[in-house]
XYZ file of N, CA and C in Angstrom:
657
model
N 3.618 8.973 6.054
C 2.523 8.303 5.341
C 2.278 9.018 4.009
N 2.387 8.295 2.903
C 2.177 8.887 1.585
C 0.685 9.137 1.340
N 0.401 10.296 0.765
C -0.975 10.708 0.534
C -1.319 10.525 -0.942
N -2.404 9.807 -1.212
C -2.806 9.477 -2.580
C -4.196 10.036 -2.859
N -4.388 10.558 -4.079
C -5.717 10.968 -4.511
C -6.213 9.952 -5.543
N -7.399 9.436 -5.310
C -8.008 8.427 -6.171
C -9.211 9.042 -6.883
N -9.193 9.027 -8.219
C -10.294 9.572 -9.017
C -10.957 8.395 -9.725
N -12.085 7.951 -9.176
C -12.749 6.722 -9.622
C -14.243 6.861 -9.356
N -15.068 6.791 -10.432
C -16.517 6.998 -10.251
C -17.282 5.714 -9.952
N -16.653 4.549 -10.129
C -17.271 3.288 -9.718
C -17.094 3.189 -8.199
N -18.167 3.403 -7.467
C -18.057 3.518 -6.011
C -17.616 2.218 -5.345
N -17.995 1.076 -5.913
C -17.531 -0.207 -5.364
C -16.024 -0.342 -5.538
N -15.547 -0.004 -6.736
C -14.107 -0.056 -7.002
C -13.379 0.969 -6.146
N -13.984 2.137 -6.000
C -13.377 3.188 -5.179
C -13.197 2.722 -3.739
N -14.236 2.088 -3.196
C -14.165 1.603 -1.814
C -13.128 0.496 -1.673
N -13.100 -0.425 -2.637
C -12.141 -1.531 -2.607
C -10.705 -1.012 -2.608
N -10.401 -0.105 -3.532
C -9.040 0.412 -3.637
C -8.662 1.260 -2.427
N -9.607 2.047 -1.938
C -9.337 2.877 -0.765
C -8.983 2.010 0.437
N -9.790 0.990 0.698
C -9.527 0.093 1.830
C -8.179 -0.598 1.669
N -7.899 -1.047 0.462
C -6.663 -1.781 0.219
C -5.447 -0.883 0.424
N -5.508 0.326 -0.115
C -4.399 1.263 0.022
C -4.175 1.646 1.482
N -5.261 1.841 2.205
C -5.147 2.197 3.620
C -4.539 1.052 4.422
N -4.859 -0.182 4.040
C -4.268 -1.340 4.718
C -2.754 -1.393 4.524
N -2.279 -0.777 3.451
C -0.846 -0.738 3.187
C -0.202 0.558 3.677
N -0.934 1.314 4.479
C -0.354 2.479 5.117
C -0.448 3.785 4.352
N -1.224 3.808 3.258
C -1.388 5.046 2.507
C -2.605 5.826 3.018
N -2.518 7.142 2.934
C -3.661 8.011 3.207
C -4.342 8.287 1.869
N -5.667 8.134 1.802
C -6.372 8.224 0.522
C -7.524 9.230 0.591
N -7.571 10.130 -0.394
C -8.745 10.967 -0.628
C -9.334 10.532 -1.955
N -10.593 10.099 -1.944
C -11.219 9.543 -3.141
C -12.306 10.477 -3.666
N -12.377 10.588 -4.994
C -13.361 11.441 -5.644
C -14.001 10.690 -6.807
N -15.315 10.861 -6.953
C -16.012 10.335 -8.123
C -16.082 11.395 -9.221
N -16.108 12.660 -8.817
C -16.201 13.778 -9.756
C -14.797 14.328 -10.013
N -14.293 14.239 -11.237
C -12.926 14.698 -11.518
C -12.738 16.201 -11.319
N -13.804 16.984 -11.490
C -13.690 18.425 -11.290
C -13.384 18.747 -9.826
N -14.023 18.009 -8.921
C -13.739 18.190 -7.488
C -12.300 17.777 -7.181
N -11.852 16.693 -7.821
C -10.494 16.204 -7.586
C -9.457 17.224 -8.060
N -9.699 17.849 -9.215
C -8.764 18.842 -9.742
C -8.652 20.044 -8.814
N -9.773 20.449 -8.241
C -9.755 21.553 -7.276
C -8.945 21.177 -6.038
N -9.155 19.950 -5.583
C -8.436 19.485 -4.393
C -6.928 19.396 -4.658
N -6.553 18.981 -5.863
C -5.142 18.877 -6.219
C -4.436 20.223 -6.196
N -5.174 21.285 -6.453
C -4.585 22.624 -6.431
C -4.368 23.121 -5.001
N -5.108 22.530 -4.057
C -5.033 22.979 -2.668
C -4.114 22.118 -1.808
N -3.911 20.878 -2.209
C -3.176 19.933 -1.363
C -2.074 19.231 -2.137
N -1.060 18.795 -1.401
C 0.043 18.051 -2.005
C -0.206 16.549 -1.881
N 0.007 15.835 -2.972
C -0.170 14.388 -2.987
C 1.097 13.715 -3.508
N 1.324 12.500 -3.034
C 2.467 11.725 -3.512
C 2.181 11.084 -4.855
N 0.857 10.841 -5.145
C 0.522 10.096 -6.357
C -0.968 10.216 -6.658
N -1.310 10.118 -7.951
C -2.708 10.131 -8.411
C -3.035 8.794 -9.053
N -4.179 8.220 -8.691
C -4.713 7.044 -9.382
C -5.947 7.514 -10.133
N -5.937 7.358 -11.438
C -6.942 8.002 -12.295
C -7.626 7.012 -13.219
N -8.954 6.973 -13.133
C -9.767 6.215 -14.089
C -9.914 7.059 -15.355
N -10.202 6.425 -16.485
C -10.379 7.175 -17.730
C -11.833 7.500 -18.014
N -12.721 6.567 -17.722
C -14.140 6.781 -18.025
C -14.819 7.441 -16.830
N -14.903 8.772 -16.873
C -15.398 9.557 -15.749
C -16.534 10.478 -16.193
N -17.384 10.871 -15.265
C -18.424 11.846 -15.604
C -17.828 13.248 -15.709
N -18.453 14.091 -16.495
C -18.115 15.517 -16.604
C -16.824 15.798 -17.371
N -15.835 14.905 -17.245
C -14.542 15.174 -17.870
C -13.822 13.858 -18.144
N -13.364 13.690 -19.377
C -12.648 12.475 -19.747
C -11.325 12.376 -18.989
N -10.928 11.140 -18.650
C -9.702 10.937 -17.897
C -8.464 11.474 -18.589
N -8.426 11.423 -19.926
C -7.285 11.981 -20.652
C -7.185 13.490 -20.415
N -8.339 14.156 -20.432
C -8.354 15.597 -20.191
C -7.939 15.911 -18.756
N -8.359 15.059 -17.824
C -7.947 15.235 -16.423
C -6.427 15.138 -16.327
N -5.860 14.137 -16.977
C -4.415 13.944 -16.967
C -3.714 15.167 -17.562
N -4.243 15.665 -18.666
C -3.673 16.841 -19.325
C -3.693 18.053 -18.403
N -4.817 18.269 -17.713
C -4.943 19.428 -16.832
C -4.016 19.318 -15.623
N -3.871 18.105 -15.101
C -2.948 17.920 -13.973
C -1.537 18.307 -14.394
N -1.155 17.873 -15.598
C 0.205 18.095 -16.072
C 0.503 19.565 -16.412
N -0.514 20.396 -16.503
C -0.292 21.808 -16.808
C 0.499 22.513 -15.715
N 0.321 22.059 -14.459
C 1.024 22.742 -13.366
C 1.448 21.811 -12.234
N 1.468 20.500 -12.490
C 1.770 19.554 -11.416
C 2.508 18.348 -11.973
N 3.613 17.985 -11.317
C 4.396 16.823 -11.754
C 4.121 15.567 -10.926
N 3.034 15.578 -10.163
C 2.699 14.424 -9.339
C 2.572 13.171 -10.212
N 3.120 12.022 -9.790
C 2.982 10.789 -10.581
C 1.515 10.396 -10.762
N 1.199 9.901 -11.953
C -0.168 9.490 -12.283
C -0.163 8.043 -12.756
N -0.972 7.207 -12.097
C -1.196 5.838 -12.557
C -2.617 5.750 -13.105
N -2.744 5.367 -14.363
C -4.063 5.158 -14.953
C -4.579 3.791 -14.529
N -5.824 3.775 -14.051
C -6.490 2.533 -13.643
C -7.789 2.457 -14.428
N -7.800 1.682 -15.517
C -8.938 1.758 -16.438
C -9.269 0.415 -17.072
N -10.551 0.250 -17.381
C -10.995 -0.944 -18.100
C -10.636 -0.854 -19.587
N -10.248 0.320 -20.031
C -9.834 0.506 -21.425
C -8.371 0.100 -21.538
N -8.169 -1.112 -22.051
C -6.821 -1.668 -22.040
C -6.165 -1.784 -23.388
N -6.751 -1.148 -24.438
C -6.135 -1.292 -25.761
C -4.893 -0.420 -25.884
N -4.040 -0.773 -26.822
C -2.744 -0.117 -26.979
C -2.882 1.367 -27.259
N -3.886 1.732 -28.068
C -4.076 3.135 -28.409
C -4.320 3.996 -27.186
N -5.152 3.508 -26.255
C -5.429 4.255 -25.025
C -4.176 4.372 -24.161
N -3.394 3.292 -24.118
C -2.167 3.320 -23.315
C -1.180 4.341 -23.868
N -1.010 4.337 -25.183
C -0.094 5.289 -25.814
C -0.553 6.719 -25.547
N -1.851 6.965 -25.700
C -2.393 8.304 -25.488
C -2.211 8.747 -24.037
N -2.421 7.819 -23.106
C -2.274 8.153 -21.686
C -0.847 8.600 -21.379
N 0.128 7.875 -21.928
C 1.529 8.258 -21.693
C 1.856 9.576 -22.382
N 1.236 9.819 -23.541
C 1.476 11.091 -24.219
C 0.937 12.268 -23.407
N -0.144 12.039 -22.664
C -0.720 13.088 -21.833
C -0.001 13.224 -20.491
N 0.961 12.355 -20.223
C 1.776 12.530 -19.027
C 1.620 11.487 -17.944
N 0.900 10.393 -18.218
C 0.770 9.334 -17.215
C 2.117 8.644 -17.004
N 2.330 8.148 -15.792
C 3.581 7.459 -15.457
C 3.455 5.940 -15.547
N 2.222 5.432 -15.411
C 2.015 3.992 -15.470
C 0.561 3.740 -15.849
N 0.268 2.505 -16.273
C -1.075 2.177 -16.762
C -1.413 0.754 -16.332
N -2.533 0.606 -15.628
C -3.025 -0.710 -15.225
C -4.406 -0.926 -15.834
N -4.536 -1.987 -16.604
C -5.821 -2.296 -17.227
C -6.652 -3.182 -16.302
N -7.876 -2.772 -16.029
C -8.782 -3.569 -15.200
C -9.274 -4.768 -15.998
N -9.541 -5.890 -15.339
C -9.358 -6.115 -13.894
C -7.899 -6.443 -13.573
N -7.473 -6.088 -12.391
C -6.137 -6.419 -11.935
C -6.190 -6.690 -10.443
N -5.184 -7.382 -9.940
C -5.108 -7.647 -8.510
C -4.663 -6.368 -7.797
N -5.350 -5.943 -6.740
C -4.943 -4.727 -6.026
C -3.485 -4.746 -5.588
N -2.944 -5.939 -5.303
C -1.537 -6.034 -4.892
C -0.615 -5.507 -5.995
N -1.025 -5.696 -7.263
C -0.197 -5.188 -8.362
C -0.156 -3.666 -8.334
N -1.267 -3.042 -7.968
C -1.288 -1.589 -7.846
C -0.305 -1.124 -6.775
N -0.277 -1.825 -5.653
C 0.655 -1.488 -4.574
C 2.095 -1.585 -5.070
N 2.400 -2.629 -5.827
C 3.746 -2.822 -6.361
C 4.123 -1.669 -7.279
N 3.192 -1.252 -8.158
C 3.466 -0.153 -9.081
C 3.664 1.159 -8.319
N 2.822 1.397 -7.309
C 2.950 2.622 -6.505
C 4.310 2.662 -5.820
N 4.673 1.567 -5.162
C 5.955 1.527 -4.442
C 7.131 1.707 -5.386
N 7.026 1.152 -6.596
C 8.112 1.289 -7.571
C 8.293 2.752 -7.967
N 7.184 3.446 -8.198
C 7.256 4.865 -8.569
C 7.807 5.696 -7.422
N 7.308 5.451 -6.208
C 7.761 6.238 -5.061
C 9.226 5.974 -4.746
N 9.689 4.747 -4.971
C 11.111 4.447 -4.748
C 11.987 5.200 -5.740
N 11.514 5.305 -6.997
C 12.289 6.044 -7.994
C 12.377 7.522 -7.634
N 11.276 8.045 -7.118
C 11.244 9.465 -6.774
C 11.955 9.759 -5.463
N 11.873 8.811 -4.532
C 12.464 9.008 -3.205
C 13.317 7.792 -2.847
N 14.448 7.633 -3.526
C 15.262 6.420 -3.327
C 15.772 6.234 -1.915
N 15.813 7.282 -1.115
C 16.324 7.159 0.243
C 15.228 6.778 1.239
N 13.993 6.699 0.746
C 12.882 6.428 1.652
C 12.449 4.959 1.642
N 13.319 4.078 1.106
C 12.916 2.675 1.020
C 13.228 1.897 2.295
N 13.758 2.594 3.301
C 13.977 1.967 4.600
C 13.143 2.710 5.636
N 12.452 1.947 6.460
C 11.612 2.541 7.494
C 12.087 2.058 8.855
N 12.246 2.985 9.791
C 12.648 2.609 11.141
C 11.460 2.735 12.069
N 11.155 1.664 12.765
C 10.105 1.636 13.777
C 10.745 1.121 15.059
N 11.001 2.028 15.984
C 11.673 1.633 17.215
C 13.049 1.084 16.923
N 13.323 -0.112 17.401
C 14.638 -0.710 17.185
C 14.695 -1.558 15.920
N 13.618 -1.507 15.123
C 13.551 -2.303 13.896
C 13.672 -1.406 12.659
N 14.338 -1.920 11.644
C 14.442 -1.241 10.352
C 13.912 -2.186 9.278
N 12.950 -1.695 8.492
C 12.422 -2.474 7.372
C 13.106 -1.995 6.098
N 13.774 -2.895 5.407
C 14.381 -2.603 4.115
C 13.481 -3.230 3.053
N 12.622 -2.404 2.438
C 11.623 -2.936 1.515
C 12.256 -3.459 0.225
N 13.362 -2.832 -0.224
C 14.007 -3.299 -1.448
C 14.546 -4.716 -1.290
N 15.156 -4.976 -0.151
C 15.761 -6.298 0.089
C 14.799 -7.254 0.786
N 13.627 -6.738 1.180
C 12.655 -7.524 1.939
C 13.322 -8.116 3.178
N 13.985 -7.227 3.945
C 14.680 -7.633 5.157
C 14.263 -6.744 6.322
N 14.374 -7.296 7.525
C 14.119 -6.526 8.736
C 15.311 -6.699 9.670
N 15.795 -5.567 10.176
C 16.916 -5.590 11.115
C 16.421 -5.177 12.498
N 16.946 -5.820 13.515
C 16.658 -5.477 14.910
C 17.957 -5.036 15.555
N 18.000 -3.757 15.943
C 19.249 -3.196 16.477
C 20.421 -3.476 15.535
N 20.150 -3.265 14.221
C 21.139 -3.445 13.145
C 21.575 -4.895 12.948
N 20.850 -5.821 13.571
C 21.116 -7.255 13.376
C 20.061 -7.824 12.437
N 20.498 -8.443 11.348
C 19.578 -8.986 10.355
C 18.815 -10.178 10.917
N 17.491 -10.108 10.835
C 16.653 -11.218 11.283
C 16.506 -12.236 10.162
N 16.654 -13.494 10.500
C 16.532 -14.567 9.506
C 15.063 -14.960 9.389
N 14.334 -14.192 8.595
C 12.889 -14.409 8.441
C 12.589 -15.067 7.106
N 11.576 -15.910 7.101
C 11.071 -16.429 5.833
C 10.262 -15.312 5.160
N 9.896 -15.518 3.894
C 9.122 -14.503 3.176
C 7.801 -14.223 3.892
N 7.117 -15.266 4.340
C 5.838 -15.085 5.026
C 6.045 -14.351 6.343
N 7.088 -14.724 7.077
C 7.369 -14.057 8.350
C 7.691 -12.584 8.132
N 8.447 -12.296 7.060
C 8.767 -10.903 6.737
C 7.486 -10.111 6.487
N 6.590 -10.657 5.684
C 5.363 -9.941 5.334
C 4.482 -9.704 6.566
N 4.349 -10.729 7.408
C 3.517 -10.578 8.604
C 4.119 -9.557 9.557
N 5.414 -9.673 9.821
C 6.049 -8.771 10.786
C 6.104 -7.345 10.245
N 6.345 -7.192 8.950
C 6.345 -5.868 8.324
C 4.977 -5.205 8.468
N 3.925 -5.990 8.283
C 2.550 -5.482 8.424
C 2.299 -5.021 9.857
N 2.732 -5.808 10.818
C 2.576 -5.437 12.231
C 3.370 -4.161 12.556
N 4.619 -4.112 12.103
C 5.479 -2.965 12.409
C 4.916 -1.663 11.852
N 4.324 -1.749 10.676
C 3.823 -0.536 10.019
C 2.441 -0.125 10.502
N 1.910 -0.884 11.436
C 0.624 -0.537 12.045
C 0.743 -0.605 13.570
N 1.666 0.176 14.154
C 1.911 0.086 15.600
C 0.666 0.406 16.418
N 0.460 -0.392 17.463
C -0.646 -0.233 18.410
C -2.021 -0.466 17.793
N -2.051 -0.926 16.544
C -3.322 -1.225 15.889
C -3.580 -2.732 15.961
N -4.767 -3.092 16.412
C -5.113 -4.514 16.485
C -5.374 -5.038 15.077
N -4.599 -6.033 14.681
C -4.742 -6.640 13.358
C -5.311 -8.046 13.518
N -6.462 -8.267 12.948
C -7.069 -9.589 13.043
C -6.309 -10.574 12.164
N -6.478 -11.849 12.459
C -5.852 -12.870 11.625
C -6.376 -12.762 10.188
N -7.647 -12.424 10.070
C -8.245 -12.278 8.738
C -7.578 -11.146 7.966
N -7.318 -10.019 8.625
C -6.692 -8.885 7.934
C -5.260 -9.209 7.548
N -4.588 -10.000 8.370
C -3.215 -10.415 8.040
C -3.221 -11.290 6.787
N -4.133 -12.243 6.733
C -4.234 -13.118 5.559
C -4.620 -12.307 4.321
N -5.525 -11.341 4.501
C -5.960 -10.504 3.375
C -4.806 -9.652 2.867
N -4.024 -9.101 3.778
C -2.867 -8.289 3.397
C -1.897 -9.101 2.533
N -1.734 -10.354 2.890
C -0.800 -11.214 2.169
C -1.437 -11.864 0.945
N -2.725 -11.596 0.731
C -3.468 -12.243 -0.352
C -3.281 -13.756 -0.277
N -3.510 -14.270 0.919
C -3.264 -15.680 1.194
C -4.496 -16.287 1.870
N -4.595 -17.588 1.796
C -5.659 -18.303 2.481
C -5.117 -18.982 3.737
N -4.131 -18.369 4.353
C -3.558 -18.916 5.579
C -4.627 -19.072 6.653
N -4.659 -20.208 7.271
C -5.592 -20.443 8.368
C -5.071 -19.796 9.644
N -5.975 -19.636 10.618
C -5.603 -18.989 11.875
C -4.422 -19.680 12.538
N -4.445 -21.008 12.562
C -3.372 -21.749 13.241
C -2.030 -21.538 12.546
N -2.059 -21.407 11.213
C -0.819 -21.170 10.482
C -0.260 -19.784 10.805
N -1.142 -18.790 10.896
C -0.705 -17.441 11.257
C -0.123 -17.443 12.663
N -0.795 -18.136 13.580
C -0.280 -18.235 14.956
C 1.109 -18.866 14.979
N 1.315 -19.867 14.143
C 2.614 -20.536 14.086
C 3.695 -19.572 13.600
N 3.369 -18.787 12.561
C 4.342 -17.838 12.030
C 4.635 -16.736 13.051
N 3.627 -16.296 13.769
C 3.838 -15.296 14.822
C 4.767 -15.854 15.897
N 4.549 -17.119 16.250
C 5.401 -17.766 17.250
C 6.850 -17.814 16.777
N 7.050 -18.124 15.496
C 8.407 -18.157 14.941
C 9.052 -16.771 14.984
N 8.263 -15.752 14.644
C 8.779 -14.376 14.670
C 9.179 -14.002 16.087
N 8.320 -14.333 17.039
C 8.629 -14.027 18.442
C 9.946 -14.657 18.873
N 10.168 -15.896 18.481
C 11.410 -16.572 18.848
C 12.623 -15.844 18.271
N 12.469 -15.326 17.054
C 13.604 -14.698 16.380
C 13.888 -13.284 16.900
N 12.877 -12.626 17.492
C 13.110 -11.285 18.039
C 13.194 -11.319 19.569
N 13.242 -12.547 20.122
C 13.374 -12.749 21.571
C 12.222 -12.065 22.335
N 11.017 -12.388 21.904
C 9.822 -11.832 22.536
C 9.095 -12.944 23.286
N 8.691 -12.658 24.513
C 7.995 -13.639 25.355
C 6.498 -13.425 25.224
N 5.782 -14.414 24.749
C 4.343 -14.273 24.545
C 3.588 -14.011 25.849
N 4.141 -14.478 26.970
C 3.468 -14.282 28.257
C 3.708 -12.883 28.819
N 4.824 -12.292 28.448
C 5.139 -10.933 28.883
C 5.753 -10.190 27.697
N 4.928 -9.898 26.689
C 5.459 -9.399 25.418
C 6.012 -7.981 25.482
N 7.108 -7.788 24.767
C 7.686 -6.459 24.602
C 7.334 -5.892 23.231
N 7.081 -6.782 22.270
C 6.860 -6.341 20.898
C 5.482 -6.720 20.335
N 5.140 -7.993 20.397
C 3.898 -8.468 19.781
C 2.947 -8.974 20.863
N 1.828 -8.314 20.987
C 0.838 -8.699 21.997
C -0.320 -9.446 21.350
N -0.700 -10.558 21.939
C -1.864 -11.311 21.464
C -3.141 -10.647 21.971
N -4.086 -10.480 21.064
C -5.408 -9.963 21.429
C -6.363 -11.146 21.336
N -6.774 -11.642 22.483
C -7.514 -12.905 22.543
C -8.757 -12.870 21.652
N -8.879 -13.889 20.840
C -10.052 -14.046 19.983
C -10.040 -13.160 18.736
N -8.993 -12.331 18.575
C -8.969 -11.412 17.434
C -7.693 -11.601 16.618
N -6.548 -11.238 17.204
C -5.305 -11.303 16.448
C -4.138 -10.770 17.258
N -3.418 -9.796 16.692
C -2.189 -9.324 17.304
C -2.012 -7.824 17.088
N -1.148 -7.209 17.922
C -0.728 -5.833 17.649
C 0.713 -5.651 18.080
N 1.413 -4.772 17.360
C 2.799 -4.457 17.688
C 2.809 -3.339 18.723
N 3.486 -3.564 19.847
C 3.461 -2.615 20.960
C 4.849 -2.055 21.265
N 5.876 -2.552 20.554
C 7.245 -2.149 20.857
C 7.570 -0.715 20.453
């Protein structure tokens, strides 16, 4: 599980991003005070930093500069300041990417995964039991056999696989996909996935139905 430090003083935005990142399997430590975050960065190892520019006590550019004095951790700027001058300055201070608010949280996930893939090119495949998720190709293999999944089926099954034994509501599945899929549509896609992985809904080996809530991966 990749560990991310989020430096964001807007508490609503901080909560939104933290929840979203955690839903995608990241561990998040969030700070409103950049001085506290800098201290924490010296004590702990992180895979990535998400940094706002307009912060109390210390400007985000200065935070970026101080991080770069002794740490090569990737930094993504997340800021409402979207003019070209700020972007150029951020990269000069050592930022790796820049997202101007407002943006869709899914775009942040895409940028994070792109950076982590560049840094750890061998980590783009995840094995969960007899399944392998190939995130670059958006494919899932079962016992090295490629499953013929649609894009929606891939996203749903990938979400289940990466949250083993965790009950995922239909609402959380739709939210993860940034979709307005209705419950019956999600049930239909789950049924299709079960057929393709040879799972019996009455005696499940992989996907268990949680009555009135959703599903969990048990394999």
